[in-house]
CSV table of C-alpha atoms in Angstrom, one decimal:
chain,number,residue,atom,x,y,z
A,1,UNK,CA,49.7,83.4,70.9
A,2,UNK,CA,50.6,85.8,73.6
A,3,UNK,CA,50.5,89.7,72.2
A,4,UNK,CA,52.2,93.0,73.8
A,5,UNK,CA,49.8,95.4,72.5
A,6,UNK,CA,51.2,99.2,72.8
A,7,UNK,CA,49.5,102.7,72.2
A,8,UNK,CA,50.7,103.4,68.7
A,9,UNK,CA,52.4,106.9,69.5
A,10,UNK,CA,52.8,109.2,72.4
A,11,UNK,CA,53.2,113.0,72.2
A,12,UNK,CA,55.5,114.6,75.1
A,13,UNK,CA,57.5,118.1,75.6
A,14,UNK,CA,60.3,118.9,76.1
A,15,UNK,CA,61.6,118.6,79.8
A,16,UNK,CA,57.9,116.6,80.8
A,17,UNK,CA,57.2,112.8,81.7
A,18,UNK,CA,56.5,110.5,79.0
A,19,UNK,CA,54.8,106.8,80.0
A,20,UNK,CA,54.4,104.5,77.4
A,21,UNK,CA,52.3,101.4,78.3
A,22,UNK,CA,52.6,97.8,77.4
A,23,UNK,CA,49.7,95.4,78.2
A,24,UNK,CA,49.8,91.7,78.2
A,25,UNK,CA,48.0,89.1,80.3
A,26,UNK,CA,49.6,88.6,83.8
A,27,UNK,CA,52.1,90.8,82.4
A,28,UNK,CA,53.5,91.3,86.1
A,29,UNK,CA,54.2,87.5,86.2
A,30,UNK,CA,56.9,88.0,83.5
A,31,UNK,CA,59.9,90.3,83.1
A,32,UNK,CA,59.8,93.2,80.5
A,33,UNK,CA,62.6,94.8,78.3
A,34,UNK,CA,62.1,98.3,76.7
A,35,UNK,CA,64.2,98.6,73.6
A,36,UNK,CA,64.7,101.9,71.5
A,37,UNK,CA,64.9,102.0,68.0
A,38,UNK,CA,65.5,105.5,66.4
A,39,UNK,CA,64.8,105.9,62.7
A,40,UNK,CA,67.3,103.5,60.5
A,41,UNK,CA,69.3,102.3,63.2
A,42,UNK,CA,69.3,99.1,65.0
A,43,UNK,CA,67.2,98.5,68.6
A,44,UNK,CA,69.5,99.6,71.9
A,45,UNK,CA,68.1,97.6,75.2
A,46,UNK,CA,66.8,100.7,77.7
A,47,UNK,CA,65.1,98.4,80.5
A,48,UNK,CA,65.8,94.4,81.5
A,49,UNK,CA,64.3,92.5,83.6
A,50,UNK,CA,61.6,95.2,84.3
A,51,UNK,CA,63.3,98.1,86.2
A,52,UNK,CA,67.1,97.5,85.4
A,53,UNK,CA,69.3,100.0,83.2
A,54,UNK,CA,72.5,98.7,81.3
A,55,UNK,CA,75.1,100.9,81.7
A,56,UNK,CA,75.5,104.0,80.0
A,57,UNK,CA,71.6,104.6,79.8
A,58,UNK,CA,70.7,108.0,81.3
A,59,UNK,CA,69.0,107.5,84.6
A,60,UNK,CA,65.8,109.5,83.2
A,61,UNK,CA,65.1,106.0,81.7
A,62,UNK,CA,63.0,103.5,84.2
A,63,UNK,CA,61.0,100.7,83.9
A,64,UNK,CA,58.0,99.1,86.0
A,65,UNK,CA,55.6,95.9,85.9
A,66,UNK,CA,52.5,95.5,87.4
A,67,UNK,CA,49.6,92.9,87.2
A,68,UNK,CA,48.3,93.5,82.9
A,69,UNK,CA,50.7,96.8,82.6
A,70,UNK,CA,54.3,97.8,82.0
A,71,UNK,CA,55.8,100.9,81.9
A,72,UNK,CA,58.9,102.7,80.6
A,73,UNK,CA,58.8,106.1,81.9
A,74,UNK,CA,60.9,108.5,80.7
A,75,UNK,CA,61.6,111.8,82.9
A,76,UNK,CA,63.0,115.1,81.5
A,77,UNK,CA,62.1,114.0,78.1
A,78,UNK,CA,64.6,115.1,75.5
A,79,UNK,CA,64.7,116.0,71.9
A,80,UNK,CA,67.2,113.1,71.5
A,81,UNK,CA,64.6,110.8,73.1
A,82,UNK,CA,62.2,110.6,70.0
A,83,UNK,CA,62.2,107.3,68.3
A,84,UNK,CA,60.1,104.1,68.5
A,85,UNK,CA,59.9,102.2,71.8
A,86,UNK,CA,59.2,98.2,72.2
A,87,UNK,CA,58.5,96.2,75.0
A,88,UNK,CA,59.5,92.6,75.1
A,89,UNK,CA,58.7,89.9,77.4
A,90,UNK,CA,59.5,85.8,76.8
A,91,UNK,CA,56.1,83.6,76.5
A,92,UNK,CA,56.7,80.1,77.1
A,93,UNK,CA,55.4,79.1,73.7
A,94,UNK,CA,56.9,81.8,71.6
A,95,UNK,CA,59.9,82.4,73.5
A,96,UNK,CA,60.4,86.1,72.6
A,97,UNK,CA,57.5,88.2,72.0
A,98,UNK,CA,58.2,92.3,71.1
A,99,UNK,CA,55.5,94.7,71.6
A,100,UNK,CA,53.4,96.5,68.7
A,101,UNK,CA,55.8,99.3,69.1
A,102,UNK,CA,55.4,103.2,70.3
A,103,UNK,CA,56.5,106.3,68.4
A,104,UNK,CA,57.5,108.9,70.7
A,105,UNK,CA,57.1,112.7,69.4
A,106,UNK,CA,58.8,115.1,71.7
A,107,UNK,CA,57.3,118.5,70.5
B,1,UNK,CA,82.4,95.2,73.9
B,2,UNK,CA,80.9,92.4,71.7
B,3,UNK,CA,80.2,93.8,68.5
B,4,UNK,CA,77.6,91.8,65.5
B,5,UNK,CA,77.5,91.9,62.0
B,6,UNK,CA,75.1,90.8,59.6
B,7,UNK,CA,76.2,90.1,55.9
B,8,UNK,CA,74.8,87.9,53.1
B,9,UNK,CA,73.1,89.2,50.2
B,10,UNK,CA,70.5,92.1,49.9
B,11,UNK,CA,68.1,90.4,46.9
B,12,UNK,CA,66.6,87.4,46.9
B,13,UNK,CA,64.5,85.5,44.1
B,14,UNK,CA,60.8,84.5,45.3
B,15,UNK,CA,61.4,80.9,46.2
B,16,UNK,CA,64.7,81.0,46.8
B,17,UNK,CA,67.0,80.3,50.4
B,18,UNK,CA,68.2,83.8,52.2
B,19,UNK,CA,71.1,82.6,53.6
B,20,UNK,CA,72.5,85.4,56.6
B,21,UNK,CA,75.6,85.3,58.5
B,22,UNK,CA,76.8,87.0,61.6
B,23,UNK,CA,80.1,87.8,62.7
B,24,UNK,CA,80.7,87.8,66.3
B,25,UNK,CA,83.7,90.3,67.5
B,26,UNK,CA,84.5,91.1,70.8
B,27,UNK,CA,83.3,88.0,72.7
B,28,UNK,CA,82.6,84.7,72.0
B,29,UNK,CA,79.8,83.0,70.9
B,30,UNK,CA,81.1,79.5,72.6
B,31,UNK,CA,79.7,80.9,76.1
B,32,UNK,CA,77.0,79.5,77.8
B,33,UNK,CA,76.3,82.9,79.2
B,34,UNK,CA,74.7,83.6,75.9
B,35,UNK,CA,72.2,82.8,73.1
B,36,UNK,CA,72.8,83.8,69.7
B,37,UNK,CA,69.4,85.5,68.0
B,38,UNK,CA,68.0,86.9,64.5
B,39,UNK,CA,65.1,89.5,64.6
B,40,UNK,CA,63.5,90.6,61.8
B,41,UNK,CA,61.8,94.3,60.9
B,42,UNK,CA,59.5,94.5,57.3
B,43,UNK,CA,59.5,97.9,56.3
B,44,UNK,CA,57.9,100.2,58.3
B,45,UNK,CA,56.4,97.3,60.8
B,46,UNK,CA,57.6,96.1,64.3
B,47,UNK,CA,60.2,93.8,65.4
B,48,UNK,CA,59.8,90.3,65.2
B,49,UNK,CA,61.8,87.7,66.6
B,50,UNK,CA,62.8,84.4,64.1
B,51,UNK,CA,65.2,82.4,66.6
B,52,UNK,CA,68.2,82.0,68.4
B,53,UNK,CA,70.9,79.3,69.1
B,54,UNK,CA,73.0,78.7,72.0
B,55,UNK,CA,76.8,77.3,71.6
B,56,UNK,CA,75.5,73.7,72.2
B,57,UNK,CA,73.5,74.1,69.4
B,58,UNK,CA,70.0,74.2,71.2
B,59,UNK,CA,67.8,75.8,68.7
B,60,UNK,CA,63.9,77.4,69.1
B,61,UNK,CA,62.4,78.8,66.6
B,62,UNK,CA,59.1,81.6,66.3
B,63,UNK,CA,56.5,78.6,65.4
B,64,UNK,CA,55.3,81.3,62.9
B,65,UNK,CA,57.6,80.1,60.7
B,66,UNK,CA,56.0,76.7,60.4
B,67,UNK,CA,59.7,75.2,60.3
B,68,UNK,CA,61.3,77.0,58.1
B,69,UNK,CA,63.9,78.3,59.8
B,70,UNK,CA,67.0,77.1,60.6
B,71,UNK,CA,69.8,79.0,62.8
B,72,UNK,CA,73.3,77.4,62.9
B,73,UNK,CA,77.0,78.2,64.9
B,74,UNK,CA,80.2,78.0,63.7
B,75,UNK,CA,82.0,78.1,67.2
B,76,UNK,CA,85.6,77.9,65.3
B,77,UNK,CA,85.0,81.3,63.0
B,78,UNK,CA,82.5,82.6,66.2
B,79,UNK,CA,79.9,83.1,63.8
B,80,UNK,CA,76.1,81.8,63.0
B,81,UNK,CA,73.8,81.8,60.5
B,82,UNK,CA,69.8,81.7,59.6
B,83,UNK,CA,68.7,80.1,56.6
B,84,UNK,CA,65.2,80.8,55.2
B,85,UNK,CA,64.1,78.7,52.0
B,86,UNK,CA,61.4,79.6,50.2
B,87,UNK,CA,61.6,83.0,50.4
B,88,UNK,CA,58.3,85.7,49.5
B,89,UNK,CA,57.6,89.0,49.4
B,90,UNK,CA,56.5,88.9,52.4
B,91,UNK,CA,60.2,87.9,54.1
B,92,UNK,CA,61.4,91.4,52.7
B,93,UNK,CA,63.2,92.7,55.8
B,94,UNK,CA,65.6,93.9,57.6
B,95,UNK,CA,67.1,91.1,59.5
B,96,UNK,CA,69.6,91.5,62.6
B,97,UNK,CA,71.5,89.8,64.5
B,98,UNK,CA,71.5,89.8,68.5
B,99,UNK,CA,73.0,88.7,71.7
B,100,UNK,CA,70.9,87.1,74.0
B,101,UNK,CA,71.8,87.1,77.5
B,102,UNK,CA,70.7,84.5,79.5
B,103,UNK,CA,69.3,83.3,82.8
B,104,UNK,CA,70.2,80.0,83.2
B,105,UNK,CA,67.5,79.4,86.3
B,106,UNK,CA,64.8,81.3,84.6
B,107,UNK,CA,64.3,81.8,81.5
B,108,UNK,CA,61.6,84.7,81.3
B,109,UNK,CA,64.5,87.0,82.5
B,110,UNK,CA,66.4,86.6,79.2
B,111,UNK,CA,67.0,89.7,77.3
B,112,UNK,CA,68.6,91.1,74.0
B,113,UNK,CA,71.5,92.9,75.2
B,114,UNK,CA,73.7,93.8,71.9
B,115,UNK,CA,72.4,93.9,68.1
B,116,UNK,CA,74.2,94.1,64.9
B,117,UNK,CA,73.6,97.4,62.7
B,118,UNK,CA,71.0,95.4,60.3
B,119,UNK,CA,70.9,94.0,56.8
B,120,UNK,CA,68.3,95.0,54.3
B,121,UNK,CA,67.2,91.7,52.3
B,122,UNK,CA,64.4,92.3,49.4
B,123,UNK,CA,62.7,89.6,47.7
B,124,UNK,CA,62.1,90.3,44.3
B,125,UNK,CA,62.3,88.8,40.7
């Protein structure tokens, strides 16, 4: 079955770039979403179709994919920012497949 | 804005069938623009996603579930539905509800655009 390992957390401070990674095979040949899930509330989509923001997510939010890797990148990190990150990507066998999941500390 | 919510019950015997609705406000779940999802979360794991519907009543399912799952609409009440049987332990979640929006040339661009708040559903006896 395809897998979306991800780095299980990722320290940052305040105001510096935070990159959290998502690896898959031929991971560039998909398209990823980033999804943010802060403690006891529901996932928000951050990232579609690898590099595209929904409205009303701050621009500090961006997404890339590249051969094995993607990336969410966030710039200016804020206190407001901490929570769990997941990449997702659609397999042709499982249809949707989430990433293991990131917690981001901003300290 | 479309707005979800999930309701059904929050305890469920071992073997029994979770039965989960959700409530579709704001849009229209009779749109081929969309899929209709459930995701699941077990306490203090990662997401996993269970299935989705679309308005014609296409179904696919996570083969994880060996065929236990079934996902139906209610087009007239804009609603649909996941039924688990033979519950465990092990299905002790929280289960929510999702929009999928949909590429109708490719479908690796889909994505999960609007989720419902969540509901908390413990198996236990």
């Amino acid at each position: 079955s395809y897998e979306l390992p991800q780095a299980p957390s990722v320290s940052v401070s305040p105001g510096q770039t935070a990159n959290i990674a998502c690896s898959g095979d031929k991971l560039g040949d998909k398209y990823v979403s980033w999804y943010q899930q802060k403690a006891g509330l529901a996932p928000v989509l951050l990232i579609f179709q690898n590099n595209r923001r929904p409205s009303g997510i701050p621009e500090r939010f961006s997404g890339s994919n590249s051969g094995n890797t993607a990336t969410l990148t966030i710039s200016g990190t804020q206190p407001m920012d901490e929570a769990d990150y997941y990449c997702q990507a659609c397999d042709s066998s499982v249809s949707f497949v989430f990433g293991t999941g990131t917690k981001l500390t901003v300290l | 804005q479309v707005h979800l919510r999930e309701s059904g019950p929050g305890l469920v015997k071992p073997s029994e069938t979770l039965s989960l609705t959700c409530t579709v406000s704001g849009g229209s779940v009779n749109s081929g623009a969309y899929y209709w999802s459930w995701v699941r979360q077990a306490p203090g794991k990662g997401l996993l996603w269970v299935g989705y519907i679309s308005y014609t009543g296409y179904t696919s399912y996570n083969p994880s579930f060996r065929g236990r799952v079934i996902i139906s609409i209610d087009t007239s009440n804009n609603q649909f539905s996941l039924r688990l049987p033979s519950m465990t332990v092990a299905d002790s979640a929280v289960y929510y509800c999702a929009r999928i929006s949909r590429d109708s040339a490719n479908y690796y661009k889909n994505y999960l655009d609007s989720w419902g708040q969540g509901t908390l559903v413990t198996v236990s006896s």
